[in-house]
């Protein structure tokens, strides 16, 4: 018993140290954002000696060279539409492959599995030249359309539906329910944890994407938050660490809120297998 307690103490201690190592850069980022310019460049202390909101006020001011409100709007629009499209289309596609008589179903699933092995960077330049030939660069179209579906999402939902009992659906058919009613009232409530997990993964992927927006966006007004903050490093704010950290804090908050809100569904989808 004593050995078990000592082992648990060691595990908890190591886990706490690892957590501190991961959280330390985040804590330093937040505190640095409240420092003055001179202190952020000269002091290595974590806590600021003089607390100030000047960095945040400057970022949101109309005279700022970084239109962060516009970047947040662009990112929110792209992320929301992209995530909704991915979840909706992937669920419909997976349901059709798992339940309907689709010609060439095995071939389609084989292509989906094969597509999972293709690195995403391989499709970047073909997609770029496609949008360029259509004169759609520097618009919302190339920032949204590539996120309209996900092979990983189709594969994830499809495998979940294979283990879903058909008895519930057959009972609903007997009661006179239509295909859409079954999908909405029987299937979707059961796959909500999986759909939420897919939504979180998609949200994070779109929100943090830098490479693709850097290819299809040229003007400052069309940048996403990740691309905009990356360009700040190359601008005048490179000599202002406090302002850079303030903009990074603003960019980090939405991702943290979404993850905390949907965390229970994310854990549930991983730990649960089958239907309760």
mmCIF file of C-alpha atoms in Angstrom, residues 78-79 81-87 89-90 141-150 202 205-213:
data_model
loop_
_atom_site.group_PDB
_atom_site.id
_atom_site.type_symbol
_atom_site.label_atom_id
_atom_site.label_comp_id
_atom_site.label_asym_id
_atom_site.label_seq_id
_atom_site.Cartn_x
_atom_site.Cartn_y
_atom_site.Cartn_z
ATOM 1 C CA UNK A 78 -14.201 31.062 -42.653
ATOM 2 C CA UNK A 79 -13.968 28.788 -39.617
ATOM 3 C CA UNK A 81 -18.764 28.048 -42.515
ATOM 4 C CA UNK A 82 -15.967 25.539 -43.088
ATOM 5 C CA UNK A 83 -16.678 23.605 -39.884
ATOM 6 C CA UNK A 84 -20.429 23.460 -40.525
ATOM 7 C CA UNK A 85 -19.899 22.280 -44.106
ATOM 8 C CA UNK A 86 -17.403 19.600 -43.114
ATOM 9 C CA UNK A 87 -19.586 18.173 -40.332
ATOM 10 C CA UNK A 89 -21.335 16.858 -45.617
ATOM 11 C CA UNK A 90 -19.267 14.189 -43.859
ATOM 12 C CA UNK A 141 -13.937 31.377 -51.966
ATOM 13 C CA UNK A 142 -10.446 29.830 -51.818
ATOM 14 C CA UNK A 143 -10.483 30.238 -48.026
ATOM 15 C CA UNK A 144 -13.762 28.324 -47.616
ATOM 16 C CA UNK A 145 -14.236 25.869 -50.497
ATOM 17 C CA UNK A 146 -11.217 23.616 -49.713
ATOM 18 C CA UNK A 147 -12.772 22.915 -46.300
ATOM 19 C CA UNK A 148 -16.173 21.741 -47.561
ATOM 20 C CA UNK A 149 -15.472 18.050 -46.860
ATOM 21 C CA UNK A 150 -12.999 15.790 -45.081
ATOM 22 C CA UNK A 202 -11.862 20.900 -38.200
ATOM 23 C CA UNK A 205 -7.266 23.006 -38.471
ATOM 24 C CA UNK A 206 -8.982 25.935 -40.192
ATOM 25 C CA UNK A 207 -8.348 28.427 -37.400
ATOM 26 C CA UNK A 208 -4.623 27.665 -37.169
ATOM 27 C CA UNK A 209 -4.000 27.222 -40.882
ATOM 28 C CA UNK A 210 -1.255 29.503 -42.127
ATOM 29 C CA UNK A 211 0.202 27.956 -45.277
ATOM 30 C CA UNK A 212 -2.923 27.888 -47.452
ATOM 31 C CA UNK A 213 -4.102 31.460 -46.624
#
